[in-house]
mmCIF file of C-alpha atoms in Angstrom:
data_model
loop_
_atom_site.group_PDB
_atom_site.id
_atom_site.type_symbol
_atom_site.label_atom_id
_atom_site.label_comp_id
_atom_site.label_asym_id
_atom_site.label_seq_id
_atom_site.Cartn_x
_atom_site.Cartn_y
_atom_site.Cartn_z
ATOM 1 C CA UNK O 27 42.111 -60.983 50.852
ATOM 2 C CA UNK O 28 41.937 -61.108 47.065
ATOM 3 C CA UNK O 29 39.432 -63.276 45.278
ATOM 4 C CA UNK O 30 40.690 -65.812 42.764
ATOM 5 C CA UNK O 31 39.639 -63.574 39.844
ATOM 6 C CA UNK O 32 41.327 -60.520 41.363
ATOM 7 C CA UNK O 33 44.530 -62.473 41.971
ATOM 8 C CA UNK O 34 44.546 -63.746 38.398
ATOM 9 C CA UNK O 35 43.972 -60.244 37.024
ATOM 10 C CA UNK O 36 46.819 -58.807 39.090
ATOM 11 C CA UNK O 37 49.138 -61.642 38.043
ATOM 12 C CA UNK O 38 48.297 -61.086 34.375
ATOM 13 C CA UNK O 39 48.899 -57.354 34.695
ATOM 14 C CA UNK O 40 52.224 -57.907 36.451
ATOM 15 C CA UNK O 41 53.461 -59.929 33.481
ATOM 16 C CA UNK O 42 53.563 -56.703 31.475
ATOM 17 C CA UNK O 43 55.382 -54.689 34.150
ATOM 18 C CA UNK O 44 58.948 -54.579 35.380
ATOM 19 C CA UNK O 45 60.696 -52.154 37.686
ATOM 20 C CA UNK O 46 63.387 -49.965 36.154
ATOM 21 C CA UNK O 47 63.930 -48.167 32.864
ATOM 22 C CA UNK O 48 66.207 -48.455 29.872
ATOM 23 C CA UNK O 49 66.380 -46.478 26.665
ATOM 24 C CA UNK O 50 64.105 -47.433 23.809
ATOM 25 C CA UNK O 51 60.621 -48.910 23.571
ATOM 26 C CA UNK O 52 60.512 -52.575 24.457
ATOM 27 C CA UNK O 53 63.807 -52.473 26.362
ATOM 28 C CA UNK O 54 62.337 -51.613 29.749
ATOM 29 C CA UNK O 55 62.398 -53.748 32.792
ATOM 30 C CA UNK O 56 65.751 -54.042 34.554
ATOM 31 C CA UNK O 57 65.013 -55.210 38.072
ATOM 32 C CA UNK O 58 62.287 -56.806 40.095
ATOM 33 C CA UNK O 59 58.560 -57.085 39.551
ATOM 34 C CA UNK O 60 56.499 -54.817 41.748
ATOM 35 C CA UNK O 61 53.594 -56.217 43.718
ATOM 36 C CA UNK O 62 51.224 -53.392 42.777
ATOM 37 C CA UNK O 63 51.294 -51.556 39.426
ATOM 38 C CA UNK O 64 49.876 -48.458 41.121
ATOM 39 C CA UNK O 65 52.280 -48.023 44.004
ATOM 40 C CA UNK O 66 51.932 -45.791 47.063
ATOM 41 C CA UNK O 67 54.843 -43.775 45.715
ATOM 42 C CA UNK O 68 52.850 -42.946 42.592
ATOM 43 C CA UNK O 69 50.008 -41.656 44.768
ATOM 44 C CA UNK O 70 52.392 -39.506 46.764
ATOM 45 C CA UNK O 71 53.565 -37.946 43.520
ATOM 46 C CA UNK O 72 50.041 -37.022 42.485
ATOM 47 C CA UNK O 73 48.855 -39.854 40.233
ATOM 48 C CA UNK O 74 45.673 -41.751 41.006
ATOM 49 C CA UNK O 75 45.523 -45.506 40.481
ATOM 50 C CA UNK O 76 43.307 -44.861 37.470
ATOM 51 C CA UNK O 77 45.729 -42.432 35.852
ATOM 52 C CA UNK O 78 48.559 -44.934 36.320
ATOM 53 C CA UNK O 79 46.429 -47.674 34.742
ATOM 54 C CA UNK O 80 45.625 -45.451 31.750
ATOM 55 C CA UNK O 81 49.274 -44.598 31.174
ATOM 56 C CA UNK O 82 50.361 -48.222 31.558
ATOM 57 C CA UNK O 83 47.830 -49.398 28.999
ATOM 58 C CA UNK O 84 48.863 -46.679 26.568
ATOM 59 C CA UNK O 85 52.542 -47.515 27.074
ATOM 60 C CA UNK O 86 51.760 -51.127 26.134
ATOM 61 C CA UNK O 87 49.757 -49.972 23.112
ATOM 62 C CA UNK O 88 52.596 -47.730 21.941
ATOM 63 C CA UNK O 89 55.153 -50.556 22.311
ATOM 64 C CA UNK O 90 52.894 -52.720 20.148
ATOM 65 C CA UNK O 91 52.561 -49.919 17.603
ATOM 66 C CA UNK O 92 56.327 -49.439 17.565
ATOM 67 C CA UNK O 93 56.751 -53.140 16.841
ATOM 68 C CA UNK O 94 54.421 -53.134 13.851
ATOM 69 C CA UNK O 95 55.756 -49.865 12.455
ATOM 70 C CA UNK O 96 59.310 -51.152 12.835
ATOM 71 C CA UNK O 97 58.413 -54.059 10.543
ATOM 72 C CA UNK O 98 56.944 -51.697 7.969
ATOM 73 C CA UNK O 99 60.020 -49.487 8.186
ATOM 74 C CA UNK O 100 62.494 -52.347 7.772
ATOM 75 C CA UNK O 101 60.978 -53.236 4.410
ATOM 76 C CA UNK O 102 59.434 -50.006 3.139
ATOM 77 C CA UNK O 103 60.839 -47.098 5.115
ATOM 78 C CA UNK O 104 64.119 -45.340 5.748
ATOM 79 C CA UNK O 105 66.647 -47.119 7.943
ATOM 80 C CA UNK O 106 68.880 -44.783 9.955
ATOM 81 C CA UNK O 107 70.058 -44.116 13.502
ATOM 82 C CA UNK O 108 66.615 -42.789 14.485
ATOM 83 C CA UNK O 109 64.841 -45.983 13.426
ATOM 84 C CA UNK O 110 67.459 -48.741 13.265
ATOM 85 C CA UNK O 111 66.996 -52.259 11.949
ATOM 86 C CA UNK O 112 66.483 -53.842 8.561
ATOM 87 C CA UNK O 113 67.982 -52.883 5.240
ATOM 88 C CA UNK O 114 64.959 -52.099 3.056
ATOM 89 C CA UNK O 115 63.258 -53.926 0.224
ATOM 90 C CA UNK O 116 63.384 -51.986 -3.019
ATOM 91 C CA UNK O 117 60.457 -53.762 -4.687
ATOM 92 C CA UNK O 118 58.099 -53.275 -1.728
ATOM 93 C CA UNK O 119 59.271 -49.684 -1.274
ATOM 94 C CA UNK O 120 58.484 -49.000 -4.927
ATOM 95 C CA UNK O 121 55.011 -50.510 -4.586
ATOM 96 C CA UNK O 122 54.327 -48.297 -1.551
ATOM 97 C CA UNK O 123 55.579 -45.282 -3.511
ATOM 98 C CA UNK O 124 52.673 -45.792 -5.929
ATOM 99 C CA UNK O 125 50.485 -44.493 -3.084
ATOM 100 C CA UNK O 126 52.836 -41.533 -2.532
ATOM 101 C CA UNK O 127 56.474 -40.906 -3.426
ATOM 102 C CA UNK O 128 57.182 -39.861 0.178
ATOM 103 C CA UNK O 129 55.826 -43.042 1.766
ATOM 104 C CA UNK O 130 59.253 -44.217 2.945
ATOM 105 C CA UNK O 131 59.799 -40.991 4.879
ATOM 106 C CA UNK O 132 56.288 -41.041 6.344
ATOM 107 C CA UNK O 133 56.687 -44.652 7.503
ATOM 108 C CA UNK O 134 60.013 -43.778 9.104
ATOM 109 C CA UNK O 135 58.547 -40.779 10.922
ATOM 110 C CA UNK O 136 55.489 -42.657 12.165
ATOM 111 C CA UNK O 137 57.795 -45.358 13.543
ATOM 112 C CA UNK O 138 59.952 -42.751 15.267
ATOM 113 C CA UNK O 139 56.837 -41.076 16.746
ATOM 114 C CA UNK O 140 55.430 -44.275 18.246
ATOM 115 C CA UNK O 141 58.784 -45.207 19.733
ATOM 116 C CA UNK O 142 58.990 -41.770 21.351
ATOM 117 C CA UNK O 143 55.483 -42.178 22.801
ATOM 118 C CA UNK O 144 56.340 -45.516 24.410
ATOM 119 C CA UNK O 145 59.648 -44.245 25.761
ATOM 120 C CA UNK O 146 58.065 -41.090 27.220
ATOM 121 C CA UNK O 147 55.120 -42.867 28.847
ATOM 122 C CA UNK O 148 57.342 -45.429 30.548
ATOM 123 C CA UNK O 149 59.734 -42.720 31.734
ATOM 124 C CA UNK O 150 56.803 -40.679 33.106
ATOM 125 C CA UNK O 151 55.441 -43.711 34.943
ATOM 126 C CA UNK O 152 58.807 -44.380 36.544
ATOM 127 C CA UNK O 153 59.233 -40.738 37.499
ATOM 128 C CA UNK O 154 55.989 -41.072 39.473
ATOM 129 C CA UNK O 155 56.969 -44.314 41.196
ATOM 130 C CA UNK O 156 54.839 -46.596 39.017
ATOM 131 C CA UNK O 157 55.827 -49.640 36.975
ATOM 132 C CA UNK O 158 56.851 -49.199 33.346
ATOM 133 C CA UNK O 159 55.640 -51.717 30.783
ATOM 134 C CA UNK O 160 57.759 -54.520 29.360
ATOM 135 C CA UNK O 161 56.587 -56.841 26.582
ATOM 136 C CA UNK O 162 59.924 -58.460 25.720
ATOM 137 C CA UNK O 163 58.845 -61.928 26.855
ATOM 138 C CA UNK O 164 56.151 -61.860 24.154
ATOM 139 C CA UNK O 165 58.521 -61.155 21.247
ATOM 140 C CA UNK O 166 57.960 -64.638 19.882
ATOM 141 C CA UNK O 167 56.189 -64.156 16.536
ATOM 142 C CA UNK O 168 58.164 -64.832 13.346
ATOM 143 C CA UNK O 169 59.596 -62.162 11.084
ATOM 144 C CA UNK O 170 59.142 -61.896 7.363
ATOM 145 C CA UNK O 171 61.915 -63.676 5.496
ATOM 146 C CA UNK O 172 61.796 -61.186 2.628
ATOM 147 C CA UNK O 173 65.010 -59.370 1.781
ATOM 148 C CA UNK O 174 65.459 -56.395 4.123
ATOM 149 C CA UNK O 175 63.711 -57.709 7.242
ATOM 150 C CA UNK O 176 65.527 -58.537 10.464
ATOM 151 C CA UNK O 177 65.242 -62.115 11.692
ATOM 152 C CA UNK O 178 64.048 -61.331 15.220
ATOM 153 C CA UNK O 179 61.059 -62.105 17.410
ATOM 154 C CA UNK O 180 58.030 -59.856 16.945
ATOM 155 C CA UNK O 181 55.085 -58.807 19.061
ATOM 156 C CA UNK O 182 52.741 -58.338 16.110
ATOM 157 C CA UNK O 183 51.816 -60.235 12.960
ATOM 158 C CA UNK O 184 51.506 -58.239 9.715
ATOM 159 C CA UNK O 185 51.138 -61.277 7.497
ATOM 160 C CA UNK O 186 47.564 -62.401 8.314
ATOM 161 C CA UNK O 187 45.508 -59.226 8.597
ATOM 162 C CA UNK O 188 41.753 -58.728 8.404
ATOM 163 C CA UNK O 189 41.454 -54.965 8.037
ATOM 164 C CA UNK O 190 38.286 -53.113 9.070
ATOM 165 C CA UNK O 191 37.958 -50.250 6.561
ATOM 166 C CA UNK O 192 34.683 -48.849 7.904
ATOM 167 C CA UNK O 193 36.725 -45.891 9.207
ATOM 168 C CA UNK O 194 36.790 -44.684 5.598
ATOM 169 C CA UNK O 195 33.028 -44.358 5.252
ATOM 170 C CA UNK O 196 32.583 -43.291 8.892
ATOM 171 C CA UNK O 197 34.597 -40.120 8.384
ATOM 172 C CA UNK O 198 32.761 -39.315 5.152
ATOM 173 C CA UNK O 199 29.226 -39.771 6.446
ATOM 174 C CA UNK O 200 27.195 -36.682 7.377
ATOM 175 C CA UNK O 201 24.395 -38.617 9.077
ATOM 176 C CA UNK O 202 25.924 -41.595 10.901
ATOM 177 C CA UNK O 203 28.148 -41.971 13.939
ATOM 178 C CA UNK O 204 29.010 -45.223 15.774
ATOM 179 C CA UNK O 205 28.617 -43.305 19.050
ATOM 180 C CA UNK O 206 24.883 -43.227 18.247
ATOM 181 C CA UNK O 207 24.710 -46.893 17.301
ATOM 182 C CA UNK O 208 25.341 -46.610 13.572
ATOM 183 C CA UNK O 209 27.276 -49.196 11.567
ATOM 184 C CA UNK O 210 29.176 -47.964 8.528
ATOM 185 C CA UNK O 211 29.970 -50.075 5.428
ATOM 186 C CA UNK O 212 33.426 -51.307 4.462
ATOM 187 C CA UNK O 213 35.307 -49.294 1.856
ATOM 188 C CA UNK O 214 37.322 -52.374 0.812
ATOM 189 C CA UNK O 215 35.015 -55.331 1.527
ATOM 190 C CA UNK O 216 37.619 -57.964 0.650
ATOM 191 C CA UNK O 217 40.022 -56.691 3.303
ATOM 192 C CA UNK O 218 37.397 -57.262 6.006
ATOM 193 C CA UNK O 219 37.401 -61.011 5.343
ATOM 194 C CA UNK O 220 40.210 -63.534 5.074
ATOM 195 C CA UNK O 221 43.826 -63.056 6.133
ATOM 196 C CA UNK O 222 45.990 -60.754 4.014
ATOM 197 C CA UNK O 223 49.692 -59.871 4.173
ATOM 198 C CA UNK O 224 50.592 -56.191 4.494
ATOM 199 C CA UNK O 225 54.310 -56.911 4.082
ATOM 200 C CA UNK O 226 55.923 -59.456 1.769
ATOM 201 C CA UNK O 227 56.173 -62.690 3.703
ATOM 202 C CA UNK O 228 59.145 -63.817 1.640
ATOM 203 C CA UNK O 229 60.773 -62.877 -1.638
ATOM 204 C CA UNK O 230 58.165 -65.069 -3.331
ATOM 205 C CA UNK O 231 55.653 -62.279 -2.643
ATOM 206 C CA UNK O 232 57.636 -59.789 -4.737
ATOM 207 C CA UNK O 233 56.042 -61.105 -7.935
ATOM 208 C CA UNK O 234 53.815 -60.852 -9.870
ATOM 209 C CA UNK O 235 53.688 -57.059 -9.701
ATOM 210 C CA UNK O 236 49.931 -56.808 -9.024
ATOM 211 C CA UNK O 237 50.288 -59.239 -6.124
ATOM 212 C CA UNK O 238 52.982 -57.063 -4.539
ATOM 213 C CA UNK O 239 50.914 -53.946 -5.228
ATOM 214 C CA UNK O 240 47.943 -55.557 -3.448
ATOM 215 C CA UNK O 241 50.200 -56.121 -0.427
ATOM 216 C CA UNK O 242 51.269 -52.464 -0.528
ATOM 217 C CA UNK O 243 47.624 -51.368 -0.896
ATOM 218 C CA UNK O 244 46.728 -53.494 2.136
ATOM 219 C CA UNK O 245 49.483 -51.765 4.102
ATOM 220 C CA UNK O 246 48.176 -48.355 3.091
ATOM 221 C CA UNK O 247 44.726 -49.051 4.499
ATOM 222 C CA UNK O 248 46.175 -50.793 7.541
ATOM 223 C CA UNK O 249 48.267 -47.701 8.336
ATOM 224 C CA UNK O 250 45.071 -45.646 8.528
ATOM 225 C CA UNK O 251 43.198 -48.337 10.480
ATOM 226 C CA UNK O 252 45.866 -48.390 13.182
ATOM 227 C CA UNK O 253 46.060 -44.615 13.556
ATOM 228 C CA UNK O 254 42.308 -43.945 13.576
ATOM 229 C CA UNK O 255 42.093 -46.435 16.422
ATOM 230 C CA UNK O 256 44.678 -44.478 18.383
ATOM 231 C CA UNK O 257 42.816 -41.263 17.631
ATOM 232 C CA UNK O 258 39.633 -42.531 19.280
ATOM 233 C CA UNK O 259 41.478 -44.405 22.049
ATOM 234 C CA UNK O 260 43.237 -41.319 23.363
ATOM 235 C CA UNK O 261 40.030 -39.285 23.149
ATOM 236 C CA UNK O 262 38.119 -41.966 25.053
ATOM 237 C CA UNK O 263 40.681 -42.422 27.819
ATOM 238 C CA UNK O 264 41.199 -38.663 28.211
ATOM 239 C CA UNK O 265 37.659 -38.489 29.576
ATOM 240 C CA UNK O 266 38.716 -40.783 32.428
ATOM 241 C CA UNK O 267 41.887 -38.942 33.494
ATOM 242 C CA UNK O 268 41.996 -37.249 36.894
ATOM 243 C CA UNK O 269 45.298 -35.374 36.801
ATOM 244 C CA UNK O 270 45.436 -32.240 34.616
ATOM 245 C CA UNK O 271 48.972 -33.219 33.609
ATOM 246 C CA UNK O 272 47.899 -36.727 32.579
ATOM 247 C CA UNK O 273 45.056 -35.151 30.593
ATOM 248 C CA UNK O 274 47.616 -32.874 28.945
ATOM 249 C CA UNK O 275 49.736 -35.909 28.031
ATOM 250 C CA UNK O 276 46.766 -37.724 26.495
ATOM 251 C CA UNK O 277 45.616 -34.701 24.500
ATOM 252 C CA UNK O 278 49.148 -33.957 23.302
ATOM 253 C CA UNK O 279 50.021 -37.491 22.201
ATOM 254 C CA UNK O 280 46.505 -38.125 20.918
ATOM 255 C CA UNK O 281 46.842 -35.120 18.633
ATOM 256 C CA UNK O 282 49.750 -36.755 16.833
ATOM 257 C CA UNK O 283 47.631 -39.871 16.245
ATOM 258 C CA UNK O 284 45.108 -37.603 14.512
ATOM 259 C CA UNK O 285 47.872 -36.191 12.305
ATOM 260 C CA UNK O 286 49.010 -39.715 11.450
ATOM 261 C CA UNK O 287 45.499 -40.786 10.508
ATOM 262 C CA UNK O 288 44.949 -37.750 8.317
ATOM 263 C CA UNK O 289 48.161 -38.503 6.445
ATOM 264 C CA UNK O 290 47.476 -42.187 5.961
ATOM 265 C CA UNK O 291 43.872 -41.948 4.813
ATOM 266 C CA UNK O 292 45.013 -39.410 2.231
ATOM 267 C CA UNK O 293 47.693 -41.785 0.927
ATOM 268 C CA UNK O 294 45.424 -44.846 1.025
ATOM 269 C CA UNK O 295 43.128 -43.055 -1.410
ATOM 270 C CA UNK O 296 45.891 -43.351 -4.015
ATOM 271 C CA UNK O 297 45.882 -47.153 -3.908
ATOM 272 C CA UNK O 298 45.272 -48.258 -7.500
ATOM 273 C CA UNK O 299 42.176 -50.361 -8.222
ATOM 274 C CA UNK O 300 43.239 -53.936 -8.964
ATOM 275 C CA UNK O 301 42.611 -57.604 -8.330
ATOM 276 C CA UNK O 302 45.453 -59.646 -6.877
ATOM 277 C CA UNK O 303 46.117 -62.419 -9.413
ATOM 278 C CA UNK O 304 47.431 -64.674 -6.656
ATOM 279 C CA UNK O 305 44.741 -64.315 -3.976
ATOM 280 C CA UNK O 306 41.786 -62.660 -5.720
ATOM 281 C CA UNK O 307 41.810 -59.721 -3.279
ATOM 282 C CA UNK O 308 40.103 -56.795 -5.016
ATOM 283 C CA UNK O 309 40.638 -53.082 -4.451
ATOM 284 C CA UNK O 310 37.727 -51.225 -6.076
ATOM 285 C CA UNK O 311 37.700 -47.770 -7.610
ATOM 286 C CA UNK O 312 36.695 -45.762 -4.536
ATOM 287 C CA UNK O 313 35.662 -42.781 -6.675
ATOM 288 C CA UNK O 314 33.002 -44.764 -8.513
ATOM 289 C CA UNK O 315 30.392 -44.909 -5.731
ATOM 290 C CA UNK O 316 29.785 -41.371 -4.501
ATOM 291 C CA UNK O 317 30.869 -39.296 -1.531
ATOM 292 C CA UNK O 318 30.829 -42.114 1.016
ATOM 293 C CA UNK O 319 34.034 -43.501 -0.521
ATOM 294 C CA UNK O 320 35.368 -40.493 -2.459
ATOM 295 C CA UNK O 321 39.141 -40.429 -2.029
ATOM 296 C CA UNK O 322 39.796 -36.691 -1.696
ATOM 297 C CA UNK O 323 37.244 -36.137 1.086
ATOM 298 C CA UNK O 324 39.885 -36.435 3.800
ATOM 299 C CA UNK O 325 38.548 -33.769 6.177
ATOM 300 C CA UNK O 326 36.130 -35.230 8.778
ATOM 301 C CA UNK O 327 32.681 -34.604 7.312
ATOM 302 C CA UNK O 328 30.349 -32.885 9.804
ATOM 303 C CA UNK O 329 28.012 -35.500 11.276
ATOM 304 C CA UNK O 330 25.660 -36.149 14.177
ATOM 305 C CA UNK O 331 27.140 -35.834 17.665
ATOM 306 C CA UNK O 332 25.828 -36.364 21.231
ATOM 307 C CA UNK O 333 22.205 -36.295 20.094
ATOM 308 C CA UNK O 334 20.563 -36.190 16.665
ATOM 309 C CA UNK O 335 18.638 -33.079 17.722
ATOM 310 C CA UNK O 336 21.828 -31.011 17.463
ATOM 311 C CA UNK O 337 23.265 -29.626 14.198
ATOM 312 C CA UNK O 338 25.908 -31.781 12.553
ATOM 313 C CA UNK O 339 29.526 -30.981 13.454
ATOM 314 C CA UNK O 340 32.987 -32.104 12.315
ATOM 315 C CA UNK O 341 34.414 -34.360 15.041
ATOM 316 C CA UNK O 342 36.657 -37.299 15.881
ATOM 317 C CA UNK O 343 34.500 -40.428 15.952
ATOM 318 C CA UNK O 344 33.885 -42.574 17.931
ATOM 319 C CA UNK O 345 34.732 -40.976 21.279
ATOM 320 C CA UNK O 346 32.057 -42.412 23.572
ATOM 321 C CA UNK O 347 32.796 -45.780 25.098
ATOM 322 C CA UNK O 348 32.595 -47.192 28.586
ATOM 323 C CA UNK O 349 35.522 -49.443 27.744
ATOM 324 C CA UNK O 350 37.766 -47.775 25.136
ATOM 325 C CA UNK O 351 40.865 -49.762 26.115
ATOM 326 C CA UNK O 352 39.076 -53.115 25.924
ATOM 327 C CA UNK O 353 37.495 -52.052 22.642
ATOM 328 C CA UNK O 354 40.990 -51.302 21.312
ATOM 329 C CA UNK O 355 42.297 -54.729 22.318
ATOM 330 C CA UNK O 356 39.295 -56.388 20.669
ATOM 331 C CA UNK O 357 39.775 -54.389 17.462
ATOM 332 C CA UNK O 358 43.483 -55.180 17.212
ATOM 333 C CA UNK O 359 42.798 -58.847 17.925
ATOM 334 C CA UNK O 360 40.115 -58.963 15.215
ATOM 335 C CA UNK O 361 42.629 -57.303 12.884
ATOM 336 C CA UNK O 362 44.809 -60.425 13.143
ATOM 337 C CA UNK O 363 47.673 -58.443 14.613
ATOM 338 C CA UNK O 364 48.161 -60.945 17.436
ATOM 339 C CA UNK O 365 47.743 -64.211 15.551
ATOM 340 C CA UNK O 366 50.235 -66.607 17.119
ATOM 341 C CA UNK O 367 50.499 -64.823 20.477
ATOM 342 C CA UNK O 368 50.281 -66.770 23.739
ATOM 343 C CA UNK O 369 47.387 -67.078 26.155
ATOM 344 C CA UNK O 370 49.491 -65.160 28.691
ATOM 345 C CA UNK O 371 49.792 -62.262 26.259
ATOM 346 C CA UNK O 372 46.028 -62.028 25.777
ATOM 347 C CA UNK O 373 45.395 -62.333 29.522
ATOM 348 C CA UNK O 374 47.878 -59.569 30.254
ATOM 349 C CA UNK O 375 46.480 -57.275 27.565
ATOM 350 C CA UNK O 376 42.950 -57.831 28.860
ATOM 351 C CA UNK O 377 43.992 -57.094 32.449
ATOM 352 C CA UNK O 378 45.751 -53.856 31.477
ATOM 353 C CA UNK O 379 42.739 -52.767 29.419
ATOM 354 C CA UNK O 380 40.289 -53.531 32.224
ATOM 355 C CA UNK O 381 42.357 -51.512 34.674
ATOM 356 C CA UNK O 382 42.509 -48.539 32.290
ATOM 357 C CA UNK O 383 38.776 -48.675 31.622
ATOM 358 C CA UNK O 384 38.053 -48.725 35.363
ATOM 359 C CA UNK O 385 39.828 -45.380 35.779
ATOM 360 C CA UNK O 386 37.614 -42.648 37.143
ATOM 361 C CA UNK O 387 35.220 -45.156 38.737
ATOM 362 C CA UNK O 388 37.319 -46.223 41.717
ATOM 363 C CA UNK O 389 39.718 -43.441 42.666
#
């Protein structure tokens, strides 16, 4: 018989899962709820309960990523049959182009990638008799009202972000690594406090020009924040996988997150130094303070790994965590991405993360 806590955890996890599949991320879930997210059928087809839990958490994460990237694409990307929705916002698109003239295409392609990840993971789960993930009931957050955005419910909030930019200094340090307990400084200290929009909230945000540019700069650093998190998340969960094929999936999808991060940190380095005349948010000259913030140092600087007695080596960092999925949920929550979400959403996300982190310990 289940304890009260176990029953609550299972109920929370079920709220993210529905039987059946449909095309497109976020459209899953035709049919009945299953009693157990890791069904006997999945075991017969070669997946452990832990591997199913890992894939379910990652499917949820990719649906959330698709939702946020869709919002960026509606206003600053390319709208086409691959990434439908929205009609574009020329002023915001121009501000993003200050970081790179190809930003619209990159935003489009990142959105398309995340959608493909979510769709694949849910299809793979179903093919192995396990529940896909459905978050449609949580699409309750408001959209931007700026020209170009769809007026639909969202899973994520891009209008009140607190962006951790310590990833910038972490990848440029040759002597520090959070895996060994080190804490790296913020590249953009102002972004780590307060709540900042990364998309125009309304057409009122389109002026003055430095205010809109600050919003575009915020987006540029947020792009990299999101993708470096995925880079470490896939690396952390890969260490818990049992099935060689599931490991292959994690390494293959995780590699694209690395490519995304490399692209976005390069583009973020082009964000012009400025102070937002409306909010006071300041973007400093990152080339004024030495190598720890130098903008063209986009290759991972060799640093300490496993033990300080070893020579420094170029690596993804961090990759050691007992609870990488729960760490990811905490980081995205601290980012402000879920401001306005329901208690049921947070309970479900926590339950999925706990199940993923328990992989390898119980099966």
